[in-house]
Short mmCIF file of C-alpha atoms and ligand atoms in Angstrom, two decimals:
data_model
loop_
_atom_site.label_atom_id
_atom_site.label_comp_id
_atom_site.label_asym_id
_atom_site.label_seq_id
_atom_site.Cartn_x
_atom_site.Cartn_y
_atom_site.Cartn_z
CA MET S 55 86.81 28.16 -13.63
CA ALA S 56 90.41 28.68 -12.58
CA GLN S 57 91.07 32.31 -11.85
CA ASN S 58 94.47 33.88 -12.11
CA ILE S 59 95.98 34.73 -8.78
CA ILE S 60 98.08 37.87 -9.03
CA ILE S 61 101.20 38.05 -6.87
CA GLU S 62 102.50 41.37 -5.67
CA GLN S 63 105.81 40.89 -3.89
CA ALA S 64 106.64 43.04 -0.89
CA THR S 65 109.61 45.33 -1.69
CA GLU S 66 110.90 45.21 1.87
CA LEU S 67 110.87 42.03 3.95
CA LYS S 68 110.41 42.03 7.70
CA GLN S 69 113.05 40.74 10.08
CA LYS S 70 112.08 37.23 11.18
CA PRO S 71 111.51 36.78 14.93
CA ASP S 72 113.51 34.49 17.21
CA GLU S 73 112.08 30.98 16.70
CA ASN S 74 112.37 30.27 20.38
CA LYS S 75 110.25 33.25 21.41
CA LEU S 76 107.34 33.14 19.01
CA GLY S 77 104.35 32.81 21.37
CA PHE S 78 100.97 32.62 19.61
CA GLY S 79 99.77 35.11 16.98
CA GLN S 80 102.34 37.80 17.72
CA TYR S 81 104.10 38.04 14.35
CA TYR S 82 102.73 38.04 10.81
CA THR S 83 104.45 37.06 7.58
CA ASP S 84 105.36 39.39 4.74
CA HIS S 85 102.28 38.70 2.63
CA MET S 86 98.58 37.99 2.81
CA PHE S 87 95.97 36.61 0.43
CA ILE S 88 92.83 38.47 -0.45
CA LEU S 89 89.77 37.60 -2.55
CA GLU S 90 86.70 39.77 -2.92
CA TYR S 91 83.01 39.08 -3.40
CA THR S 92 80.67 41.43 -5.16
CA GLU S 93 76.97 40.71 -5.57
CA GLY S 94 76.31 39.74 -9.16
CA LYS S 95 79.98 39.10 -9.89
CA GLY S 96 80.88 36.43 -7.35
CA TRP S 97 84.34 35.88 -5.85
CA HIS S 98 87.04 37.70 -7.83
CA SER S 99 90.40 39.48 -7.83
CA GLY S 100 92.34 36.84 -5.88
CA ARG S 101 95.80 38.19 -5.08
CA VAL S 102 98.78 37.77 -2.83
CA ILE S 103 99.82 41.21 -1.59
CA PRO S 104 102.22 42.61 1.00
CA TYR S 105 100.83 42.25 4.56
CA GLN S 106 99.02 45.53 5.20
CA ASN S 107 96.16 47.33 6.90
CA ILE S 108 92.81 47.20 5.20
CA SER S 109 90.46 50.13 4.86
CA LEU S 110 86.74 49.65 5.56
CA ASP S 111 83.71 51.90 5.80
CA PRO S 112 82.67 52.22 9.47
CA ALA S 113 79.22 51.04 8.40
CA ALA S 114 80.66 47.69 7.09
CA LYS S 115 78.26 45.01 8.27
CA VAL S 116 80.88 42.90 10.00
CA PHE S 117 81.30 45.61 12.68
CA HIS S 118 77.64 45.75 13.56
CA TYR S 119 76.12 42.33 13.05
CA GLY S 120 79.07 39.99 13.26
CA GLN S 121 78.68 38.45 9.77
CA THR S 122 82.08 36.75 9.70
CA VAL S 123 83.62 33.29 9.80
CA PHE S 124 87.17 31.97 10.22
CA GLU S 125 89.38 28.90 10.08
CA GLY S 126 92.57 27.78 11.81
CA MET S 127 95.21 25.40 10.42
CA LYS S 128 98.95 24.87 10.44
CA ALA S 129 101.92 24.30 8.10
CA TYR S 130 104.89 22.34 9.41
CA ARG S 131 108.51 22.18 8.29
CA THR S 132 109.56 18.55 7.98
CA ASP S 133 112.74 16.87 6.69
CA ASP S 134 110.78 16.34 3.51
CA GLY S 135 109.62 19.94 2.93
CA ILE S 136 106.63 21.95 4.07
CA LYS S 137 103.48 20.02 4.91
CA LEU S 138 99.87 20.83 5.78
CA PHE S 139 97.55 18.66 7.90
CA ARG S 140 94.20 17.86 6.17
CA PRO S 141 93.88 21.39 4.77
CA LYS S 142 90.89 20.66 2.49
CA LYS S 143 88.81 19.87 5.57
CA ASN S 144 89.28 23.48 6.73
CA PHE S 145 87.90 24.89 3.50
CA GLU S 146 84.99 22.41 3.58
CA ARG S 147 84.22 23.56 7.12
CA LEU S 148 84.56 27.21 6.09
CA ASN S 149 81.71 26.71 3.65
CA LYS S 150 79.57 25.07 6.33
CA SER S 151 80.11 28.11 8.52
CA ASN S 152 79.34 30.33 5.50
CA ALA S 153 76.03 28.58 4.97
CA ARG S 154 75.02 29.21 8.62
CA LEU S 155 76.02 32.89 8.50
CA SER S 156 74.41 33.62 5.10
CA ILE S 157 77.81 34.23 3.52
CA PRO S 158 78.12 33.12 -0.11
CA HIS S 159 79.71 29.75 -0.80
CA ILE S 160 83.38 30.08 -1.70
CA ASP S 161 85.14 28.03 -4.39
CA GLU S 162 87.17 25.72 -2.15
CA GLU S 163 89.73 25.04 -4.90
CA LEU S 164 90.34 28.75 -5.39
CA ALA S 165 90.70 29.39 -1.65
CA TYR S 166 93.10 26.45 -1.45
CA GLU S 167 95.12 27.67 -4.43
CA GLY S 168 95.32 31.11 -2.82
CA LEU S 169 96.75 29.50 0.32
CA MET S 170 99.30 27.52 -1.71
CA GLU S 171 100.43 30.68 -3.55
CA LEU S 172 100.70 32.61 -0.28
CA LEU S 173 102.61 29.81 1.39
CA ASN S 174 104.97 29.59 -1.56
CA VAL S 175 105.78 33.31 -1.39
CA ASP S 176 106.24 33.21 2.43
CA ARG S 177 107.78 29.71 2.67
CA ASP S 178 110.78 30.99 4.60
CA TRP S 179 108.41 31.92 7.40
CA VAL S 180 107.63 28.29 8.29
CA PRO S 181 109.72 27.89 11.43
CA ALA S 182 111.97 24.83 12.00
CA ALA S 183 112.56 24.77 15.77
CA GLU S 184 111.03 21.86 17.74
CA GLY S 185 107.33 22.28 18.31
CA THR S 186 106.94 25.40 16.14
CA SER S 187 104.70 25.77 13.11
CA LEU S 188 103.11 28.40 10.85
CA TYR S 189 99.56 29.10 11.99
CA ILE S 190 97.20 29.96 9.13
CA ARG S 191 94.10 32.05 9.62
CA PRO S 192 91.64 32.22 6.70
CA PHE S 193 88.60 34.44 7.38
CA ILE S 194 85.70 36.22 5.72
CA ILE S 195 84.12 39.52 6.66
CA ALA S 196 80.95 41.30 5.46
CA THR S 197 82.04 44.63 3.97
CA GLU S 198 78.87 46.24 2.60
CA PRO S 199 78.36 49.64 4.25
CA ALA S 200 74.68 49.39 5.17
CA LEU S 201 72.95 49.15 8.53
CA GLY S 202 69.90 47.18 7.46
CA VAL S 203 69.83 43.75 9.08
CA ASN S 204 70.19 41.52 6.07
CA PRO S 205 73.07 39.64 4.45
CA SER S 206 75.84 41.83 3.10
CA LEU S 207 76.15 42.17 -0.67
CA ASN S 208 79.98 42.31 -0.52
CA TYR S 209 82.66 40.33 1.33
CA MET S 210 86.41 39.97 1.70
CA PHE S 211 88.16 36.61 2.17
CA MET S 212 91.64 36.91 3.55
CA ILE S 213 94.39 34.58 4.73
CA ILE S 214 97.03 35.80 7.17
CA MET S 215 99.81 33.63 8.64
CA SER S 216 101.75 33.73 11.89
CA PRO S 217 104.77 31.66 12.99
CA VAL S 218 103.88 30.19 16.38
CA GLY S 219 105.89 28.63 19.18
CA ALA S 220 105.71 25.25 20.89
CA TYR S 221 102.35 25.06 22.63
CA TYR S 222 103.99 23.23 25.52
CA GLU S 223 107.37 24.68 26.38
CA GLU S 224 108.25 21.81 28.72
CA GLY S 225 106.36 18.88 27.32
CA VAL S 226 102.63 18.23 27.48
CA ASN S 227 101.20 19.57 30.73
CA PRO S 228 97.70 18.88 32.11
CA VAL S 229 95.53 21.90 32.83
CA LYS S 230 92.92 22.70 35.50
CA ILE S 231 89.43 23.30 34.17
CA HIS S 232 86.42 24.97 35.72
CA VAL S 233 83.03 23.47 34.80
CA GLU S 234 80.87 26.49 33.88
CA SER S 235 77.35 26.14 35.23
CA HIS S 236 76.05 29.71 34.74
CA PHE S 237 77.11 30.98 31.30
CA VAL S 238 76.72 28.91 28.12
CA ARG S 239 78.66 29.06 24.92
CA ALA S 240 75.98 28.08 22.40
CA VAL S 241 72.72 26.22 21.95
CA ALA S 242 71.57 23.80 19.29
CA GLY S 243 69.95 25.81 16.54
CA GLY S 244 72.25 28.73 17.21
CA VAL S 245 75.70 29.21 15.68
CA GLY S 246 77.75 26.91 17.92
CA GLU S 247 78.68 24.61 15.07
CA ALA S 248 80.00 27.51 12.94
CA LYS S 249 83.46 28.97 13.45
CA THR S 250 82.19 32.50 13.85
CA ALA S 251 83.34 35.45 15.97
CA GLY S 252 80.30 35.76 18.27
CA ASN S 253 80.89 32.37 19.87
CA TYR S 254 84.28 33.47 21.13
CA ALA S 255 83.21 36.93 22.31
CA ALA S 256 80.39 35.23 24.23
CA GLY S 257 82.87 32.98 26.04
CA LEU S 258 85.31 35.60 27.22
CA ASN S 259 83.71 36.52 30.53
CA ALA S 260 83.44 32.94 31.76
CA GLN S 261 87.04 32.35 30.67
CA GLU S 262 88.23 35.42 32.56
CA GLU S 263 86.37 34.38 35.71
CA ALA S 264 87.85 30.93 35.55
CA LYS S 265 91.33 32.42 35.18
CA GLU S 266 90.81 34.60 38.26
CA ARG S 267 90.09 31.42 40.20
CA GLY S 268 93.22 29.70 38.98
CA TYR S 269 91.71 27.64 36.14
CA SER S 270 93.04 27.83 32.63
CA GLN S 271 89.77 27.25 30.80
CA VAL S 272 86.11 26.37 31.18
CA LEU S 273 84.23 23.16 30.40
CA TRP S 274 81.01 24.23 28.72
CA LEU S 275 77.73 22.51 29.48
CA ASP S 276 74.70 22.48 27.15
CA GLY S 277 72.47 25.59 27.15
CA VAL S 278 69.17 23.81 27.82
CA HIS S 279 69.80 21.48 30.76
CA ARG S 280 73.21 22.81 31.95
CA LYS S 281 74.07 19.16 32.25
CA TYR S 282 75.52 17.64 29.11
CA ILE S 283 79.16 18.29 28.25
CA GLU S 284 79.86 20.26 25.10
CA GLU S 285 83.45 21.55 24.70
CA VAL S 286 86.44 22.73 26.72
CA GLY S 287 87.45 26.33 25.92
CA SER S 288 87.59 26.35 22.16
CA MET S 289 88.49 22.68 21.91
CA ASN S 290 86.51 19.45 21.59
CA VAL S 291 86.66 17.18 24.61
CA PHE S 292 87.27 13.47 25.21
CA PHE S 293 87.02 11.25 28.32
CA LYS S 294 88.38 7.76 28.89
CA LEU S 295 85.94 5.91 31.17
CA ASN S 296 86.76 2.36 32.11
CA GLY S 297 88.75 1.66 28.93
CA LYS S 298 86.22 3.32 26.63
CA VAL S 299 86.67 6.74 25.02
CA ILE S 300 83.62 9.02 24.99
CA THR S 301 83.25 12.35 23.19
CA PRO S 302 80.09 14.49 22.84
CA MET S 303 78.32 13.79 19.57
CA LEU S 304 77.95 16.52 16.98
CA ASN S 305 74.60 17.94 18.14
CA GLY S 306 74.48 21.33 16.38
CA SER S 307 75.99 23.35 19.19
CA ILE S 308 79.62 22.10 19.11
CA LEU S 309 82.27 22.46 16.45
CA ASP S 310 83.09 19.55 14.12
CA GLY S 311 86.83 19.68 14.97
CA ILE S 312 89.36 18.25 12.51
CA THR S 313 91.56 17.15 15.40
CA ARG S 314 88.43 15.50 16.98
CA ASN S 315 87.83 13.62 13.72
CA SER S 316 91.51 12.59 13.52
CA VAL S 317 91.49 11.33 17.12
CA ILE S 318 88.36 9.23 16.55
CA THR S 319 89.85 7.81 13.35
CA LEU S 320 93.11 6.94 15.14
CA LEU S 321 91.33 5.29 18.10
CA LYS S 322 89.22 3.14 15.76
CA HIS S 323 92.40 2.22 13.84
CA TRP S 324 94.01 1.10 17.14
CA GLY S 325 90.89 -0.86 18.15
CA VAL S 326 90.17 1.37 21.14
CA PRO S 327 86.40 1.55 21.74
CA VAL S 328 85.16 5.09 21.06
CA GLU S 329 81.60 6.46 21.40
CA GLU S 330 80.13 9.73 20.17
CA ARG S 331 77.18 10.35 22.44
CA ARG S 332 75.67 12.62 25.06
CA ILE S 333 77.60 12.55 28.31
CA SER S 334 76.44 14.43 31.39
CA ILE S 335 78.56 16.05 34.08
CA ASP S 336 76.79 13.72 36.60
CA GLU S 337 77.95 10.62 34.67
CA LEU S 338 81.48 12.02 34.69
CA ILE S 339 81.48 12.68 38.44
CA GLU S 340 79.97 9.29 39.16
CA ALA S 341 82.71 7.70 37.05
CA HIS S 342 85.28 9.70 39.03
CA HIS S 343 83.82 8.49 42.35
CA SER S 344 83.96 4.85 41.23
CA GLY S 345 87.49 5.23 39.93
CA ASN S 346 86.52 4.87 36.25
CA LEU S 347 87.44 8.36 35.00
CA GLU S 348 90.86 7.44 33.67
CA GLU S 349 91.74 10.33 31.33
CA ALA S 350 90.33 13.58 29.99
CA PHE S 351 91.68 15.85 27.23
CA GLY S 352 90.75 18.59 24.83
CA THR S 353 91.56 18.51 21.08
CA GLY S 354 92.25 21.35 18.63
CA THR S 355 94.73 22.54 16.03
CA ALA S 356 96.65 24.84 18.39
CA ALA S 357 97.57 22.30 21.14
CA VAL S 358 96.57 19.03 19.35
CA ILE S 359 95.95 17.38 22.76
CA SER S 360 95.49 19.29 25.98
CA PRO S 361 95.22 16.87 28.96
CA ILE S 362 92.89 17.83 31.78
CA GLY S 363 94.39 17.19 35.22
CA GLU S 364 91.60 18.61 37.38
CA LEU S 365 87.98 19.63 37.07
CA SER S 366 86.18 21.93 39.50
CA TYR S 367 82.37 21.86 39.64
CA HIS S 368 80.23 23.67 42.25
CA ASN S 369 83.25 24.12 44.59
CA GLU S 370 84.23 20.45 44.42
CA LYS S 371 87.51 19.38 42.88
CA PHE S 372 88.08 16.22 40.88
CA VAL S 373 91.68 15.28 40.15
CA ILE S 374 92.08 13.06 37.09
CA ASN S 375 94.92 10.51 36.75
CA GLU S 376 96.74 12.16 39.69
CA GLY S 377 96.94 15.37 37.65
CA LYS S 378 99.25 13.67 35.13
CA THR S 379 99.02 13.14 31.40
CA GLY S 380 97.33 9.81 30.69
CA GLU S 381 98.96 7.03 28.68
CA LEU S 382 96.43 7.16 25.85
CA SER S 383 96.46 10.99 25.72
CA ALA S 384 100.25 10.89 25.37
CA LYS S 385 100.09 8.23 22.67
CA ILE S 386 97.57 10.22 20.62
CA TYR S 387 99.63 13.38 21.04
CA ASP S 388 102.86 11.69 19.99
CA THR S 389 101.20 10.01 17.01
CA ILE S 390 99.46 13.09 15.59
CA THR S 391 102.38 15.45 16.12
CA GLY S 392 104.68 12.72 14.74
CA ILE S 393 102.56 12.45 11.58
CA GLN S 394 102.49 16.26 11.23
CA LYS S 395 106.35 16.41 11.44
CA GLY S 396 106.76 13.46 9.06
CA LYS S 397 108.32 11.33 11.84
CA VAL S 398 105.52 8.78 12.10
CA GLU S 399 103.87 6.82 9.33
CA ASP S 400 100.75 8.55 7.93
CA PRO S 401 98.38 5.67 7.16
CA PHE S 402 95.43 7.96 6.32
CA GLY S 403 97.19 10.32 3.88
CA TRP S 404 96.54 13.32 6.13
CA LEU S 405 99.66 15.22 5.09
CA VAL S 406 99.71 17.41 1.99
CA ALA S 407 102.95 18.75 0.58
CA LEU S 408 103.54 22.33 -0.55
CA ASN S 409 105.12 22.02 -3.94
C1 PLP N 721 88.46 25.49 16.07
C2 PLP N 721 87.65 24.93 17.18
C3 PLP N 721 87.79 23.57 17.64
C4 PLP N 721 88.88 22.66 17.16
O1 PLP N 721 88.80 22.42 15.81
P1 PLP N 721 90.10 21.83 15.05
O2 PLP N 721 89.61 21.69 13.64
O3 PLP N 721 90.44 20.54 15.69
O4 PLP N 721 91.16 22.87 15.23
C5 PLP N 721 86.91 23.13 18.61
N1 PLP N 721 85.99 23.93 19.13
C6 PLP N 721 85.82 25.19 18.74
C7 PLP N 721 84.76 26.02 19.37
C8 PLP N 721 86.66 25.71 17.76
O5 PLP N 721 86.53 26.99 17.41
#
């Protein structure tokens, strides 16, 4: 079962960027991991190699039909070494995305081992400054050069890594969100629950329009009724209504976020009532009018918690919690980031050490 992972060290190492000016996805580490799939042979030739360009036939299926999936996770430098947050969940989810996109199942252990070997070679790239981390991007592309519309016979799985800065330079700041009532991101039965490129390309125009109007992201409504809340940007979304926390249930068109799952687990652990169910924009506005919309926030690996300070819907504005970060949002943020940095007890065993 276990395949040997070959390690080819880079002969020249890059200069590391200033940890206080990392931004997001601007710099890449010295190495990458690559694993190939060939029809009849399966996944093979796992190797850590110097970070480099790849060469593909212009007819490679990924360019034409979007047969590709990705993941996003982070490694943190703690006082007790380098740690990952629930990494096996990402490889589990990768296979769920694979199944939807007709990409062959990948050996999760092998992918995980590849990540560990890569991290070990590039361990000096995990930044130490407050709020920084090493963002990890595993992805798979269809490489068979053939224009027929059917699943590719060959694939490449790769992992690249990028040191990233503090998401919030000056503490957690609430954002203004535009409720998108024209464009939709996904529909149940489509690929909304897979982490696949097309979902993001399809959301760019609405995101750009919202930005032009002074909003940082869009709140997506469902594709059938344009009524039920789905996600915010590329994050899951939560609302605190009259002491109860509500998040849209996994309905086939939203992503099963690992941060979402962690937040639900934490809330239950704290005894805060939490419901996964359909929630309409009308219910939200009604709650706002009656003073019951107490907090709103997005969840995802990049920001962990992104509080929503204002929603705009059909030219009306709804300010939430006076545009300030809510108490519960702050507590969730502090707890999860505290666990990730090894500063807060980890009762669920979420952290995994790099040996
Ligand atoms: C990645 C992603 C999320 C968040 O998932 P996490 O596992 O919490 O990072 C939510 N929605 C979409 C559309 C995503 O792509």
